[in-house]
Amino acid sequence: MGDRVYGLVNQALADLVCSRFGEDIWEEIIARAGVEDDEFIPMEPYPDEITDALVGAASEVLDLTPSQVLEAFGAFFVEFTGRHGYGQLFDQSGETVRGFLCNLNRLHAQIQLTFPGLRPPRMDVEDIDEEKFLLHYHSTREGLAPMVLGLLQGLALIKNEIVAAELQQTRAEHGHDVFLVRVCARQAA
């Protein structure tokens, strides 16, 4: 059996598309992806292949690259999960993007209590100085670097920071993805 993703992820993708492009576009994506049911149960595991097909179909229908879809999804996913029961965990897991990322592995361990089959990525922070750090992203899934870039932007919004992030080393080069993250400014809450 391959990796499985919880329905919460697919539902977030549906919400992103419906809120930005309309339900008719989501229905077109579902049809093109060959997905029979467009309702996803948040706590139910689904094969990764469904999510991959949805991202591929969204790329075609929206005339975006898969990387652009994943990056937009990453930013949206932070806001979506905040609205769907995880906002308090976000608030308690660090006041800054760096602080949050330092606590993310612990947060994932808590979430695994709710989602027992979850295989979350591991994210390790390597400090460079007060304004820069490296984020080491370890995942069993390939090709999610663009989503991580989006997640960082989404986190920056909820943590009232402006960050710039770029992929420094790829999984193919280094065994995992490494991002350079610069905190450009802290905004007033």
C-alpha positions as a Markdown table, in Angstrom:
| # | Residue | x | y | z |
|---|---|---|---|---|
| 1 | Met | 0.0 | 0.0 | 0.0 |
| 2 | Gly | 1.3 | 3.4 | -0.9 |
| 3 | Asp | 1.3 | 6.6 | 1.1 |
| 4 | Arg | -2.1 | 8.0 | 2.2 |
| 5 | Val | -3.2 | 11.5 | 2.8 |
| 6 | Tyr | -6.1 | 12.5 | 5.0 |
| 7 | Gly | -9.2 | 13.9 | 3.4 |
| 8 | Leu | -8.5 | 17.3 | 5.1 |
| 9 | Val | -5.8 | 17.9 | 2.5 |
| 10 | Asn | -8.0 | 17.2 | -0.5 |
| 11 | Gln | -10.9 | 19.2 | 1.1 |
| 12 | Ala | -8.4 | 22.1 | 1.5 |
| 13 | Leu | -7.6 | 21.9 | -2.2 |
| 14 | Ala | -11.3 | 21.9 | -3.0 |
| 15 | Asp | -11.9 | 25.0 | -0.8 |
| 16 | Leu | -9.0 | 26.8 | -2.5 |
| 17 | Val | -10.3 | 26.2 | -6.0 |
| 18 | Cys | -13.9 | 26.9 | -5.1 |
| 19 | Ser | -13.1 | 30.1 | -3.2 |
| 20 | Arg | -10.8 | 31.5 | -5.9 |
| 21 | Phe | -12.3 | 30.0 | -9.2 |
| 22 | Gly | -15.7 | 28.7 | -8.4 |
| 23 | Glu | -17.4 | 25.4 | -7.9 |
| 24 | Asp | -17.8 | 24.7 | -11.6 |
| 25 | Ile | -14.1 | 24.8 | -12.0 |
| 26 | Trp | -13.7 | 22.4 | -9.1 |
| 27 | Glu | -16.2 | 20.0 | -10.8 |
| 28 | Glu | -14.1 | 20.2 | -14.0 |
| 29 | Ile | -11.0 | 19.4 | -12.0 |
| 30 | Ile | -12.7 | 16.4 | -10.3 |
| 31 | Ala | -13.8 | 15.1 | -13.7 |
| 32 | Arg | -10.5 | 15.6 | -15.3 |
| 33 | Ala | -8.7 | 13.9 | -12.4 |
| 34 | Gly | -11.1 | 10.9 | -12.7 |
| 35 | Val | -12.1 | 11.2 | -9.0 |
| 36 | Glu | -15.5 | 9.7 | -8.5 |
| 37 | Asp | -16.5 | 11.5 | -5.2 |
| 38 | Asp | -15.9 | 15.2 | -4.7 |
| 39 | Glu | -16.6 | 15.1 | -1.0 |
| 40 | Phe | -13.7 | 14.2 | 1.2 |
| 41 | Ile | -14.0 | 13.1 | 4.8 |
| 42 | Pro | -11.4 | 15.0 | 6.8 |
| 43 | Met | -10.4 | 12.1 | 9.1 |
| 44 | Glu | -10.5 | 9.5 | 6.3 |
| 45 | Pro | -7.2 | 8.4 | 4.6 |
| 46 | Tyr | -7.1 | 8.6 | 0.8 |
| 47 | Pro | -4.4 | 7.3 | -1.5 |
| 48 | Asp | -1.8 | 9.9 | -2.5 |
| 49 | Glu | -2.6 | 9.1 | -6.1 |
| 50 | Ile | -5.9 | 11.0 | -5.7 |
| 51 | Thr | -4.2 | 14.1 | -4.5 |
| 52 | Asp | -1.6 | 13.8 | -7.2 |
| 53 | Ala | -4.4 | 13.5 | -9.8 |
| 54 | Leu | -6.2 | 16.5 | -8.4 |
| 55 | Val | -3.1 | 18.7 | -8.5 |
| 56 | Gly | -2.4 | 17.6 | -12.1 |
| 57 | Ala | -5.9 | 18.3 | -13.2 |
| 58 | Ala | -5.9 | 21.6 | -11.4 |
| 59 | Ser | -2.7 | 22.5 | -13.2 |
| 60 | Glu | -4.3 | 21.7 | -16.6 |
| 61 | Val | -7.7 | 23.4 | -15.9 |
| 62 | Leu | -6.2 | 26.5 | -14.3 |
| 63 | Asp | -3.3 | 26.8 | -16.8 |
| 64 | Leu | -0.8 | 26.8 | -14.0 |
| 65 | Thr | 2.3 | 24.6 | -13.5 |
| 66 | Pro | 2.0 | 21.9 | -10.8 |
| 67 | Ser | 4.6 | 23.9 | -8.8 |
| 68 | Gln | 2.3 | 27.0 | -8.9 |
| 69 | Val | -0.7 | 24.9 | -7.8 |
| 70 | Leu | 1.3 | 23.4 | -4.9 |
| 71 | Glu | 2.7 | 26.8 | -3.8 |
| 72 | Ala | -0.7 | 28.4 | -3.8 |
| 73 | Phe | -2.1 | 25.3 | -1.9 |
| 74 | Gly | 0.7 | 25.5 | 0.7 |
| 75 | Ala | -0.2 | 29.1 | 1.5 |
| 76 | Phe | -3.9 | 28.4 | 1.6 |
| 77 | Phe | -3.5 | 25.2 | 3.7 |
| 78 | Val | -2.1 | 27.2 | 6.7 |
| 79 | Glu | -5.2 | 29.5 | 6.7 |
| 80 | Phe | -7.6 | 26.5 | 6.0 |
| 81 | Thr | -6.2 | 24.4 | 8.9 |
| 82 | Gly | -6.3 | 27.5 | 11.2 |
| 83 | Arg | -10.0 | 27.8 | 10.4 |
| 84 | His | -10.7 | 24.1 | 10.9 |
| 85 | Gly | -9.6 | 23.5 | 14.4 |
| 86 | Tyr | -5.8 | 24.0 | 14.4 |
| 87 | Gly | -5.6 | 27.7 | 14.9 |
| 88 | Gln | -5.0 | 27.4 | 18.6 |
| 89 | Leu | -2.2 | 24.9 | 18.0 |
| 90 | Phe | -0.6 | 27.5 | 15.7 |
| 91 | Asp | -0.9 | 30.2 | 18.3 |
| 92 | Gln | 0.7 | 28.0 | 21.0 |
| 93 | Ser | 3.5 | 26.7 | 18.8 |
| 94 | Gly | 5.6 | 29.9 | 18.5 |
| 95 | Glu | 5.2 | 33.6 | 18.0 |
| 96 | Thr | 7.4 | 33.7 | 14.8 |
| 97 | Val | 7.9 | 31.6 | 11.7 |
| 98 | Arg | 11.2 | 30.3 | 13.1 |
| 99 | Gly | 9.7 | 29.6 | 16.5 |
| 100 | Phe | 6.7 | 27.8 | 14.9 |
| 101 | Leu | 9.0 | 25.7 | 12.7 |
| 102 | Cys | 11.2 | 24.8 | 15.7 |
| 103 | Asn | 8.1 | 23.3 | 17.3 |
| 104 | Leu | 6.5 | 21.8 | 14.2 |
| 105 | Asn | 7.7 | 18.3 | 14.7 |
| 106 | Arg | 6.2 | 18.3 | 18.2 |
| 107 | Leu | 2.9 | 19.7 | 16.7 |
| 108 | His | 2.9 | 16.9 | 14.1 |
| 109 | Ala | 3.3 | 14.4 | 17.0 |
| 110 | Gln | 0.2 | 15.9 | 18.6 |
| 111 | Ile | -1.8 | 15.8 | 15.4 |
| 112 | Gln | -0.8 | 12.2 | 14.9 |
| 113 | Leu | -3.0 | 11.4 | 18.0 |
| 114 | Thr | -6.0 | 12.6 | 15.9 |
| 115 | Phe | -4.7 | 11.1 | 12.6 |
| 116 | Pro | -3.0 | 7.8 | 13.6 |
| 117 | Gly | -1.8 | 6.9 | 10.1 |
| 118 | Leu | -0.3 | 10.3 | 9.4 |
| 119 | Arg | 3.2 | 10.3 | 8.1 |
| 120 | Pro | 4.2 | 13.9 | 8.5 |
| 121 | Pro | 7.4 | 15.4 | 7.2 |
| 122 | Arg | 10.2 | 16.3 | 9.6 |
| 123 | Met | 11.4 | 19.9 | 9.5 |
| 124 | Asp | 14.6 | 20.9 | 11.2 |
| 125 | Val | 15.7 | 24.5 | 11.6 |
| 126 | Glu | 19.4 | 25.3 | 11.4 |
| 127 | Asp | 20.1 | 28.8 | 12.6 |
| 128 | Ile | 22.5 | 31.1 | 10.6 |
| 129 | Asp | 21.9 | 34.4 | 12.3 |
| 130 | Glu | 18.9 | 36.3 | 13.8 |
| 131 | Glu | 17.5 | 37.0 | 10.3 |
| 132 | Lys | 18.3 | 33.8 | 8.4 |
| 133 | Phe | 18.0 | 30.1 | 8.9 |
| 134 | Leu | 18.0 | 26.9 | 6.9 |
| 135 | Leu | 14.9 | 24.7 | 6.9 |
| 136 | His | 15.6 | 21.1 | 6.3 |
| 137 | Tyr | 12.5 | 19.3 | 4.9 |
| 138 | His | 12.5 | 15.5 | 5.2 |
| 139 | Ser | 9.5 | 13.7 | 3.6 |
| 140 | Thr | 8.6 | 10.3 | 2.2 |
| 141 | Arg | 6.9 | 12.2 | -0.6 |
| 142 | Glu | 8.8 | 13.7 | -3.5 |
| 143 | Gly | 8.1 | 17.0 | -5.3 |
| 144 | Leu | 6.6 | 19.0 | -2.5 |
| 145 | Ala | 9.2 | 21.8 | -2.3 |
| 146 | Pro | 6.8 | 24.3 | -3.9 |
| 147 | Met | 4.2 | 23.5 | -1.3 |
| 148 | Val | 6.8 | 24.2 | 1.5 |
| 149 | Leu | 7.5 | 27.6 | -0.1 |
| 150 | Gly | 3.7 | 28.3 | 0.1 |
| 151 | Leu | 3.5 | 27.1 | 3.6 |
| 152 | Leu | 6.2 | 29.5 | 4.6 |
| 153 | Gln | 4.3 | 32.4 | 3.1 |
| 154 | Gly | 1.1 | 31.3 | 4.8 |
| 155 | Leu | 2.9 | 31.0 | 8.1 |
| 156 | Ala | 4.5 | 34.4 | 7.6 |
| 157 | Leu | 1.0 | 35.9 | 7.2 |
| 158 | Ile | -0.4 | 34.4 | 10.5 |
| 159 | Lys | 2.8 | 35.2 | 12.4 |
| 160 | Asn | 2.9 | 38.9 | 11.0 |
| 161 | Glu | 6.2 | 38.5 | 9.4 |
| 162 | Ile | 7.6 | 39.1 | 5.9 |
| 163 | Val | 9.8 | 36.3 | 4.9 |
| 164 | Ala | 11.7 | 35.4 | 1.7 |
| 165 | Ala | 12.4 | 31.7 | 1.1 |
| 166 | Glu | 14.3 | 29.9 | -1.6 |
| 167 | Leu | 15.2 | 26.3 | -2.3 |
| 168 | Gln | 18.9 | 26.0 | -1.8 |
| 169 | Gln | 19.4 | 22.2 | -2.2 |
| 170 | Thr | 17.0 | 19.6 | -3.6 |
| 171 | Arg | 16.2 | 16.2 | -2.4 |
| 172 | Ala | 18.0 | 14.8 | -5.4 |
| 173 | Glu | 21.2 | 16.7 | -4.5 |
| 174 | His | 21.0 | 16.4 | -0.7 |
| 175 | Gly | 18.6 | 13.6 | 0.2 |
| 176 | His | 16.1 | 16.2 | 1.4 |
| 177 | Asp | 15.1 | 19.7 | 0.5 |
| 178 | Val | 16.9 | 22.6 | 2.1 |
| 179 | Phe | 15.4 | 26.2 | 2.1 |
| 180 | Leu | 17.1 | 29.4 | 3.0 |
| 181 | Val | 14.6 | 31.5 | 4.9 |
| 182 | Arg | 15.2 | 35.2 | 5.6 |
| 183 | Val | 13.0 | 37.2 | 8.0 |
| 184 | Cys | 12.7 | 40.5 | 6.2 |
| 185 | Ala | 10.5 | 42.3 | 8.7 |
| 186 | Arg | 8.1 | 41.8 | 11.6 |
| 187 | Gln | 4.8 | 43.6 | 11.1 |
| 188 | Ala | 2.6 | 45.0 | 13.9 |
| 189 | Ala | -0.2 | 42.6 | 14.8 |
